[in-house]
CSV table of C-alpha atoms in Angstrom, one decimal:
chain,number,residue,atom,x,y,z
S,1,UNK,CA,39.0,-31.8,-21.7
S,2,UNK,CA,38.3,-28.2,-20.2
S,3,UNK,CA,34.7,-27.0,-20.5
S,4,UNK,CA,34.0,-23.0,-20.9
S,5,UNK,CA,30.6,-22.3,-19.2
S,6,UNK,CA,29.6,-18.5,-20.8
S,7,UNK,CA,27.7,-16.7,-17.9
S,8,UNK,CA,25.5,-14.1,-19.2
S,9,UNK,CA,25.2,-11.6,-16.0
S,10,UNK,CA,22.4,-9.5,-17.9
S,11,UNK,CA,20.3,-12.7,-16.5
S,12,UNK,CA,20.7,-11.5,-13.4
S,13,UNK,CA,19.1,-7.8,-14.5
S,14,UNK,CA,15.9,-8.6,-16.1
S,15,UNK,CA,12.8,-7.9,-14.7
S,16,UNK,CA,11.3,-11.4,-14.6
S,17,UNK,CA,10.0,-10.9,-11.1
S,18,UNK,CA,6.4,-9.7,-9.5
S,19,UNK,CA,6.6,-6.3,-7.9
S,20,UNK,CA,7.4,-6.6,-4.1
S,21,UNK,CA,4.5,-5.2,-1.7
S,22,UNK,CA,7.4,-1.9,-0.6
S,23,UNK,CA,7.9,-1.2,-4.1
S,24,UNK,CA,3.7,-1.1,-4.5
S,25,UNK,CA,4.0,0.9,-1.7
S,26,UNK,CA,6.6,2.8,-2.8
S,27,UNK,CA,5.4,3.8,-6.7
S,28,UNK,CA,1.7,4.3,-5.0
S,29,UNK,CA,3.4,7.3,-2.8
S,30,UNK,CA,4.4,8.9,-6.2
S,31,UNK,CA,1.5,8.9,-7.5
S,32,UNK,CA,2.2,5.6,-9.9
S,33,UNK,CA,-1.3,3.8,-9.9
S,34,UNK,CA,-3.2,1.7,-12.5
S,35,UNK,CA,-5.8,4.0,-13.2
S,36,UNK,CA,-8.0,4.0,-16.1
S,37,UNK,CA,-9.0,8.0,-17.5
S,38,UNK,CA,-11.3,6.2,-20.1
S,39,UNK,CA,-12.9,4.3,-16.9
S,40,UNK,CA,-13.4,7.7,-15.0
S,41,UNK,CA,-14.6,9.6,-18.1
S,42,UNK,CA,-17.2,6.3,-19.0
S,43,UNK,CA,-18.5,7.1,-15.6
S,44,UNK,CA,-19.1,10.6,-15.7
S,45,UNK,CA,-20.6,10.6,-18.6
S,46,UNK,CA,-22.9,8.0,-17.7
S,47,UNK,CA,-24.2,9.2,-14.9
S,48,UNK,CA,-24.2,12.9,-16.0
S,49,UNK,CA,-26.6,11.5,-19.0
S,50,UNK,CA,-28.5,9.1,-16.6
S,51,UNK,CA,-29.3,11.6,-13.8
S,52,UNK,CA,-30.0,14.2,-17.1
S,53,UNK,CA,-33.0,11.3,-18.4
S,54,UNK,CA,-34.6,12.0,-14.9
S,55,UNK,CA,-33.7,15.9,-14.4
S,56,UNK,CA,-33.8,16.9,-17.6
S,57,UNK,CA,-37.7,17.9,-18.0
S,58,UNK,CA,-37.6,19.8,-14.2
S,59,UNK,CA,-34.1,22.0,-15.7
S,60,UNK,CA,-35.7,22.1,-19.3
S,61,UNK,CA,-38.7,23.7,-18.2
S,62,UNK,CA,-37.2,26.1,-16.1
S,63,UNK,CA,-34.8,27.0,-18.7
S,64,UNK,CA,-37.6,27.5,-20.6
S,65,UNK,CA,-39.0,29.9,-18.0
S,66,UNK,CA,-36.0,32.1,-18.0
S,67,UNK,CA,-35.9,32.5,-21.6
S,68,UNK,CA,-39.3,33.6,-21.8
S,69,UNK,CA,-38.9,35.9,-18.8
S,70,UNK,CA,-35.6,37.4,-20.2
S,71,UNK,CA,-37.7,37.7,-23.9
S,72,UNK,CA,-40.7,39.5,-22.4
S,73,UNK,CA,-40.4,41.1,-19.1
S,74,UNK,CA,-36.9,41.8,-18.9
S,75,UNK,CA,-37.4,43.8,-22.4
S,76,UNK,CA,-39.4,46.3,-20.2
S,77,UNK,CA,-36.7,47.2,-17.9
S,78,UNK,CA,-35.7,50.6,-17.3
S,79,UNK,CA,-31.7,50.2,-18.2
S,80,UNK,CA,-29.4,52.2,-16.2
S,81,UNK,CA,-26.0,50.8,-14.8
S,82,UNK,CA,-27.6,49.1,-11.6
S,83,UNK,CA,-30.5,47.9,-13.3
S,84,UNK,CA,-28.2,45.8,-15.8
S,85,UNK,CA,-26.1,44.3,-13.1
S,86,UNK,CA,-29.2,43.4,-11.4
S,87,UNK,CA,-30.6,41.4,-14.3
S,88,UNK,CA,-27.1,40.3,-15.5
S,89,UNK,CA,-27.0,38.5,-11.6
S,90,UNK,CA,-30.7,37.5,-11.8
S,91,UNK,CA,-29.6,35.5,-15.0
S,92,UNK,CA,-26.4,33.8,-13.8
S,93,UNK,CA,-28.0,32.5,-10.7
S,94,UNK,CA,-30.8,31.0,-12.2
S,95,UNK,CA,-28.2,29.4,-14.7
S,96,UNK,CA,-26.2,28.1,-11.7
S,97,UNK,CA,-29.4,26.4,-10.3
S,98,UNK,CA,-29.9,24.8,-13.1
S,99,UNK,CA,-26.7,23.6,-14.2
S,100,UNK,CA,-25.0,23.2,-10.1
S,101,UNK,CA,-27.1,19.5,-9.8
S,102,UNK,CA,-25.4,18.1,-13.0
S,103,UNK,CA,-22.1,19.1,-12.3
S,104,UNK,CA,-22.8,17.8,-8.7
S,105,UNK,CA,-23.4,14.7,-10.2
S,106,UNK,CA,-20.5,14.5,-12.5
S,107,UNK,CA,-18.3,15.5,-9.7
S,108,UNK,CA,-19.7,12.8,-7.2
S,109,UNK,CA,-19.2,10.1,-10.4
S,110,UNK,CA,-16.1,11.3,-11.2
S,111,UNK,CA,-14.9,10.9,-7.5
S,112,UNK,CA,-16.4,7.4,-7.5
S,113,UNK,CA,-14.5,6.1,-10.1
S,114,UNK,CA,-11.5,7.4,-9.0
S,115,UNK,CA,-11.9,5.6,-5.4
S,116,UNK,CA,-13.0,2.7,-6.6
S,117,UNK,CA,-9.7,2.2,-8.7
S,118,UNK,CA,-7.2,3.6,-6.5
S,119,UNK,CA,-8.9,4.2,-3.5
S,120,UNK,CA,-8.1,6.7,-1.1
S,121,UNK,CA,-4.8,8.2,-2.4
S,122,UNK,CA,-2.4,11.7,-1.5
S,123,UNK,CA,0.4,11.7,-3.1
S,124,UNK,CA,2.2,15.0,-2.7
S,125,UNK,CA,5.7,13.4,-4.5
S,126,UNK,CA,3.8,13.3,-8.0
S,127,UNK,CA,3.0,17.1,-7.9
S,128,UNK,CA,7.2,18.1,-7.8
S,129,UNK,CA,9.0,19.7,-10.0
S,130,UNK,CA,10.6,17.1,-11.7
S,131,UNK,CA,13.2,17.5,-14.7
S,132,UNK,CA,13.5,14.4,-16.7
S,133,UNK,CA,9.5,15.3,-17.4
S,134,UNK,CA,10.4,18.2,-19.9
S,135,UNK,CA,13.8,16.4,-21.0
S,136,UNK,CA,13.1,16.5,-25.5
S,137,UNK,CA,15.1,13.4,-25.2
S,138,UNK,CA,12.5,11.4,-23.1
S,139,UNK,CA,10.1,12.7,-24.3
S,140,UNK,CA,11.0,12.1,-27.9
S,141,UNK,CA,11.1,8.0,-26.9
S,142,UNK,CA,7.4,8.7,-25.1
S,143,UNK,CA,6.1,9.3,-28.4
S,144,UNK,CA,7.6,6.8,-30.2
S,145,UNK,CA,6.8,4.2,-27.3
S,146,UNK,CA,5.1,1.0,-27.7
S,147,UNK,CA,2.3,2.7,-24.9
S,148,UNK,CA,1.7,5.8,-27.4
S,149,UNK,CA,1.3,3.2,-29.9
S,150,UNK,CA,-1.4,1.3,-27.6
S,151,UNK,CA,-2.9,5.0,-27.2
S,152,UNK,CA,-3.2,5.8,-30.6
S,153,UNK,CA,-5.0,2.6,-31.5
S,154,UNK,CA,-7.2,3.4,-28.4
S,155,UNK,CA,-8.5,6.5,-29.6
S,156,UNK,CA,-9.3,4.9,-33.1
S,157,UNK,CA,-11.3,2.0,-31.5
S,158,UNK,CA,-13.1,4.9,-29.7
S,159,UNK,CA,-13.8,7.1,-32.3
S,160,UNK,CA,-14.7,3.9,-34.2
S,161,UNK,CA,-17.2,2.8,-31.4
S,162,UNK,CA,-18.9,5.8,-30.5
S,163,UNK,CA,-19.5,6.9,-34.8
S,164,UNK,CA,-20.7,3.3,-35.0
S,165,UNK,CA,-23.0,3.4,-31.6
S,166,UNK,CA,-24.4,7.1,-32.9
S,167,UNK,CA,-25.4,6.0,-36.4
S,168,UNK,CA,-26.6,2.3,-35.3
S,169,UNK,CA,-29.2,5.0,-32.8
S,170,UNK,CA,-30.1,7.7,-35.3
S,171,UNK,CA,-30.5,4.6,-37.9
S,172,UNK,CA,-33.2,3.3,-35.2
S,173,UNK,CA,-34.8,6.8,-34.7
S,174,UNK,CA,-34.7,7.4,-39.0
S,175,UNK,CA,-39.4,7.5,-38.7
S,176,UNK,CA,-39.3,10.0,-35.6
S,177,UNK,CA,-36.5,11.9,-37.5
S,178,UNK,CA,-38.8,12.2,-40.3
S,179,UNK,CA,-41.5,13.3,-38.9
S,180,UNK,CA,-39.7,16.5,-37.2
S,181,UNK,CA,-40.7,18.8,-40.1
S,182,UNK,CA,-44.2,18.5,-39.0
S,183,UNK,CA,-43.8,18.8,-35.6
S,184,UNK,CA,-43.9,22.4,-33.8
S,185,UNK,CA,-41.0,24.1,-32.7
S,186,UNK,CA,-41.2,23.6,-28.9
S,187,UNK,CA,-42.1,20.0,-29.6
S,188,UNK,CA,-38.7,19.3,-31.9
S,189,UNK,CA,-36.6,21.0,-29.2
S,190,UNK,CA,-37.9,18.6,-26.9
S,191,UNK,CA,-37.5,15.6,-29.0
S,192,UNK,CA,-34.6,16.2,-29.9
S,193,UNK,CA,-33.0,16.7,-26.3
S,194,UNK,CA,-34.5,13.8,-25.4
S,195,UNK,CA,-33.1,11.7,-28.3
S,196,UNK,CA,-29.4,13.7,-27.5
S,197,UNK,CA,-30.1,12.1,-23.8
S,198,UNK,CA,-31.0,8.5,-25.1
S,199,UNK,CA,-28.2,8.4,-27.5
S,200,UNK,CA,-25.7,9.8,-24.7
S,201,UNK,CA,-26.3,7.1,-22.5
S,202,UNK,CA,-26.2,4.4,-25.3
S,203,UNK,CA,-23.0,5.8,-26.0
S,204,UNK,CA,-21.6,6.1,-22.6
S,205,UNK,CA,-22.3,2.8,-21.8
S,206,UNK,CA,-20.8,1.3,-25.2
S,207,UNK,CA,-18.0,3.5,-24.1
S,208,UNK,CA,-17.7,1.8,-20.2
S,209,UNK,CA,-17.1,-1.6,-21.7
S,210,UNK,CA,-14.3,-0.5,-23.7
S,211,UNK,CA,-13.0,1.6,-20.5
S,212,UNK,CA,-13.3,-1.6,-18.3
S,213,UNK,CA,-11.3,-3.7,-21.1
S,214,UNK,CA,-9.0,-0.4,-20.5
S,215,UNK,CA,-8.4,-0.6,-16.9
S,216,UNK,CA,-7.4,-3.9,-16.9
S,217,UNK,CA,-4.6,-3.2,-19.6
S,218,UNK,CA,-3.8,-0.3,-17.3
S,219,UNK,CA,-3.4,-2.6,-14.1
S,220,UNK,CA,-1.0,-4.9,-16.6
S,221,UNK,CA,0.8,-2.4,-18.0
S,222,UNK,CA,1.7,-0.8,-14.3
S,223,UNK,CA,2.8,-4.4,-13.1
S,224,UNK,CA,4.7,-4.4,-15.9
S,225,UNK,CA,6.4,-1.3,-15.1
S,226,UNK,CA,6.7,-2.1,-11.4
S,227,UNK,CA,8.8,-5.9,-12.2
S,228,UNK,CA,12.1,-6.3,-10.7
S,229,UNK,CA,15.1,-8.2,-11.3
S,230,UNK,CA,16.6,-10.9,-8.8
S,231,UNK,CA,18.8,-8.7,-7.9
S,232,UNK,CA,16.4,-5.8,-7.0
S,233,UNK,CA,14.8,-7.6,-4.7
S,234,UNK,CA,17.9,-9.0,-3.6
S,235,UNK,CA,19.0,-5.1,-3.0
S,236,UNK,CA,15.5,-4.4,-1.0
S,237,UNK,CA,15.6,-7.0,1.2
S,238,UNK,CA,18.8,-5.9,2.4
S,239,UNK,CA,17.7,-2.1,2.8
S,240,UNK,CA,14.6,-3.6,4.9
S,241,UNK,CA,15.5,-6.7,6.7
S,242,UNK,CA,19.7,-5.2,6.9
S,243,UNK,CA,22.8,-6.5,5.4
S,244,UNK,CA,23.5,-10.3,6.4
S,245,UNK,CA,27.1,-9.7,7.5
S,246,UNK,CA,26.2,-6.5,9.8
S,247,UNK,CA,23.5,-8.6,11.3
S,248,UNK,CA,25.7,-11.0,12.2
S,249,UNK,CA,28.1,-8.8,13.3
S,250,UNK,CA,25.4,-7.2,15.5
S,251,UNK,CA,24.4,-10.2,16.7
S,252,UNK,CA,28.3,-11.4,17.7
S,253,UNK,CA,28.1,-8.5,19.7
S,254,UNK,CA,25.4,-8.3,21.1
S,255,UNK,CA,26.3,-12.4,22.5
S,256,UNK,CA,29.7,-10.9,23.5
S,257,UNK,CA,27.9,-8.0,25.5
S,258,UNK,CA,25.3,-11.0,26.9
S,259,UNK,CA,28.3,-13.2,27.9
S,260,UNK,CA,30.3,-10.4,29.7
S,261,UNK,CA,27.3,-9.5,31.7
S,262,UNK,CA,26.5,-13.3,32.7
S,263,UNK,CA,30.1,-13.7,33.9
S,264,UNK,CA,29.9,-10.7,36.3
S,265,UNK,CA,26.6,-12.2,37.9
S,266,UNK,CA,28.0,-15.7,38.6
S,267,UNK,CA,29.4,-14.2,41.6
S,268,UNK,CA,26.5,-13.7,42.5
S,269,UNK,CA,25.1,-17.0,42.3
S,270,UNK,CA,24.4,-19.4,45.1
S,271,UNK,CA,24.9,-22.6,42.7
S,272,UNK,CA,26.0,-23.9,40.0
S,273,UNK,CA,24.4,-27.0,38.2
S,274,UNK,CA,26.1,-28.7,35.6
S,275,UNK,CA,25.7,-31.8,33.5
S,276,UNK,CA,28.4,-32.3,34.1
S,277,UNK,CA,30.5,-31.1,30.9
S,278,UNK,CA,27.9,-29.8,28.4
S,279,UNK,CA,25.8,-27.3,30.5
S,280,UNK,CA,26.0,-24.9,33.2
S,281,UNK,CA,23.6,-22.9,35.2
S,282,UNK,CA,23.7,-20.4,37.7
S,283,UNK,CA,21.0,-20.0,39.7
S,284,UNK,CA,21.2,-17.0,42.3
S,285,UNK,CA,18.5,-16.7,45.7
S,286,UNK,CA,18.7,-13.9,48.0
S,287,UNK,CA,16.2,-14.8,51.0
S,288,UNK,CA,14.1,-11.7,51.6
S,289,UNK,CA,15.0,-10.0,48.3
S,290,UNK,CA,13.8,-12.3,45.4
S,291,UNK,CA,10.9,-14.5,45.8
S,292,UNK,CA,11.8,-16.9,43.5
S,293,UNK,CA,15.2,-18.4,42.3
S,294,UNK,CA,16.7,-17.1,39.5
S,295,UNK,CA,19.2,-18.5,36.4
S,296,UNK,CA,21.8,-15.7,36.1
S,297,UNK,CA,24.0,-17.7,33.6
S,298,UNK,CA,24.2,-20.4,31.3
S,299,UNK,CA,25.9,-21.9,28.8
S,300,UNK,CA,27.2,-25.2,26.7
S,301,UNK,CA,30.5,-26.7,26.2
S,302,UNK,CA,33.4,-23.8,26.0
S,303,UNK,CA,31.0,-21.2,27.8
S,304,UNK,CA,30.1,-23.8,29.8
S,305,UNK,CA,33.2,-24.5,30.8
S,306,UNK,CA,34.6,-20.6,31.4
S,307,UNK,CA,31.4,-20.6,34.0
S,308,UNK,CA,32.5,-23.2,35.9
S,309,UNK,CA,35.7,-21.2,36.3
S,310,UNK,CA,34.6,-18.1,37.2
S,311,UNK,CA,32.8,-20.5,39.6
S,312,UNK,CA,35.6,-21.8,41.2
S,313,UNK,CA,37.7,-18.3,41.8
S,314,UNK,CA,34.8,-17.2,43.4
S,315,UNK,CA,33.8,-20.1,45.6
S,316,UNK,CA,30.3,-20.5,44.3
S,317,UNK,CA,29.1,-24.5,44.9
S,318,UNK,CA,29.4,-26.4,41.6
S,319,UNK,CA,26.9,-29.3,41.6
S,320,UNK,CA,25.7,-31.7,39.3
S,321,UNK,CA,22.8,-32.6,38.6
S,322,UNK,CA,22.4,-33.9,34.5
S,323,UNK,CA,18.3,-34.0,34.3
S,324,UNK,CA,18.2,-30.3,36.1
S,325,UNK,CA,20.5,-28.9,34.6
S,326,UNK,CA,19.1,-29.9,31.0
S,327,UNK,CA,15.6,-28.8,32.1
S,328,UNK,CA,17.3,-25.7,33.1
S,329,UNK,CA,19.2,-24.9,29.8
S,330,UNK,CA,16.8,-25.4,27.5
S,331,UNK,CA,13.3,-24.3,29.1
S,332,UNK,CA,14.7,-20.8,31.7
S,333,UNK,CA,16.1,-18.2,29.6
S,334,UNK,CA,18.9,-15.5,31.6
S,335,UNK,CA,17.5,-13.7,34.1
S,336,UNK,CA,14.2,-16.0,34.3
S,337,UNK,CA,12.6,-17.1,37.7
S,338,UNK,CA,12.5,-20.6,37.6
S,339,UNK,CA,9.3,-22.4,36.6
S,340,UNK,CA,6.8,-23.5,39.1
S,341,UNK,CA,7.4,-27.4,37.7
S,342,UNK,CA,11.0,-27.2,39.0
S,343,UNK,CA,10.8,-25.7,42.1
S,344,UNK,CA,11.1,-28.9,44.1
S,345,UNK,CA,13.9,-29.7,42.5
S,346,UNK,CA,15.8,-25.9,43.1
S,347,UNK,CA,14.7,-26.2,46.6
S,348,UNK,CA,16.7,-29.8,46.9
S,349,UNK,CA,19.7,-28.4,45.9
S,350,UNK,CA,19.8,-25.0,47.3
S,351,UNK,CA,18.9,-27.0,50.7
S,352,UNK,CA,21.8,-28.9,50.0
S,353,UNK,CA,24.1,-26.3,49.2
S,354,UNK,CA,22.9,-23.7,52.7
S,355,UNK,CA,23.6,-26.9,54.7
S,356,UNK,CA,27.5,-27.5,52.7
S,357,UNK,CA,28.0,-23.4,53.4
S,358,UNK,CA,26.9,-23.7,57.3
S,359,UNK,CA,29.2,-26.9,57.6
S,360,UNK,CA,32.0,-24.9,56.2
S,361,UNK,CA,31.0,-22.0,58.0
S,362,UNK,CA,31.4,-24.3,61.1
């Protein structure tokens, strides 16, 4: 009986997985961060409206000062074209003062809630001119997106919240509001900017719980955005770790190079200890010129085997010695000095092998 398994290879491209830290990194360099507007504008208003409840009286009366200065004394001045400029100048920078801590405020809030969602971030990528951004296509299926959906109903449930917030205050203020056709002019103004104040803050902080509800929908809807399929991640590891293959390639190489280099330092070598078949070490000691022993070469079985070779045409000592040359092989890597726990043991054998060379010699 033959059984037909049906693969479906679109498996392999959906974005099922978490966003890997480069691609964070990656998105976050083009300017692609879960920020919040709503979050940022909550803020501002906030504090602007807060810092106006303490200000407010200093910049009202002042306000109040240049009005009456510009409705009395300023009447009496003798216009010509300099004189005009003069007062026009006066005006704007008494205007600024009054006005320049607000905005200073607004701008430090607004900065605030900026950091505090993305933090510190440059991202000179998301400022290029970019094509598919004024393509009628893509931006025909932006508007019709599930997101301008989510926006839409966003700006309902605001418009909802802050008409709701507004008349839930005015309803609570309906016996002072009733009492403003009594009151003198100077004293309505007053009440009435002080009332525009209280309600302003009300509403900006009705208006910062529905922008922290907002963030987090932005932070899910950017992870979201940012998932990747198997096979991305599959295709980023290979761009930063390298392809398997050309690793190992490098790495065949690289123990080719290694090998070729060892074999021209057995020569070199005063002895070679063996185990007998598995392992091989050469360990090389020039009196005068190296302090300490030192293993030139090693290897198991087959490489094992060509050192012992290269050994023999070149009339270096072979000896064995099984628990040495295992201590050797596994704990001195090439072109290591040899540990201080097996000096005693070196110094046997290359006493034995200087006192086989002077016999030869002999």
């Amino acid at each position: 009986m033959t059984m037909l398994v049906r693969l479906d290879l679109q498996l392999f491209a959906e974005k099922t997985e978490k966003a890997t830290p480069r691609k964070k990194q990656d998105a976050r360099k083009k300017g692609q961060v879960a920020k919040s507007t709503d979050l940022s504008n909550a803020v501002v208003l906030l504090g602007s409206f807060s810092f106006l409840a303490i200000y407010g009286e200093y910049a009202g009366g002042r306000l109040l000062q240049m009005f009456k200065v510009s409705l009395s004394n300023s009447l009496l001045y003798h216009l010509t074209e300099e004189s005009v400029v003069l007062l026009f100048k006066n005006i704007l920078f008494n205007a600024v003062l009054i006005a320049a801590p607000i905005i200073v405020i607004a701008w430090l809030a607004a900065i605030v809630s900026t950091i505090s969602q993305v933090g510190f971030l440059v991202a000179p990528e998301s400022i290029k001119m970019d094509l598919k951004k004024i393509d009628p296509i893509s931006g025909a299926k932006r508007i019709f997106s599930m997101r301008s959906i989510v926006e839409l109903l966003k700006s309902i449930l605001k418009v909802l919240l802050i008409t709701t917030v507004a008349g839930i205050f005015l309803w609570k203020q309906k016996g002072i509001l009733l009492k403003l056709p009594q009151m003198e002019p100077l004293s309505i103004v007053g009440l009435l900017a002080s009332l525009t104040v209280k309600m302003g803050m009300v509403i900006s902080a009705a208006y910062l719980v529905l922008a922290v509800g907002d963030l987090f929908y932005q932070r899910y809807d950017h992870a979201k955005k940012l998932k990747m399929s198997k096979q991305d991640i599959k295709d980023e590891h290979k761009k930063t770790e390298g392809d398997p293959l050309v690793k190992q390639k490098i790495k065949e190489k690289q123990r080719q190079v290694a090998s070729f280099r060892m074999m021209q330092d057995i020569p070199k070598a005063q002895v070679i200890i063996t185990n007998p078949t598995h392992f091989a070490v050469a360990i090389a000691y020039e009196a005068g010129k190296m302090s300490v022993p030192t293993v030139v070469a090693k290897g198991a079985d087959f490489l094992a085997l060509k050192i012992r070779e290269v050994a023999k045409e070149h009339r270096v000592v072979i000896m064995e010695n099984k628990p040495l040359a295992r201590a050797l092989y596994a704990g001195v890597e090439v072109g290591e000095e040899i540990p201080e726990e097996l000096f005693k043991a070196v110094a046997e054998v290359l006493a034995y092998v200087y006192r086989v060379k002077g016999t030869l010699s002999k």
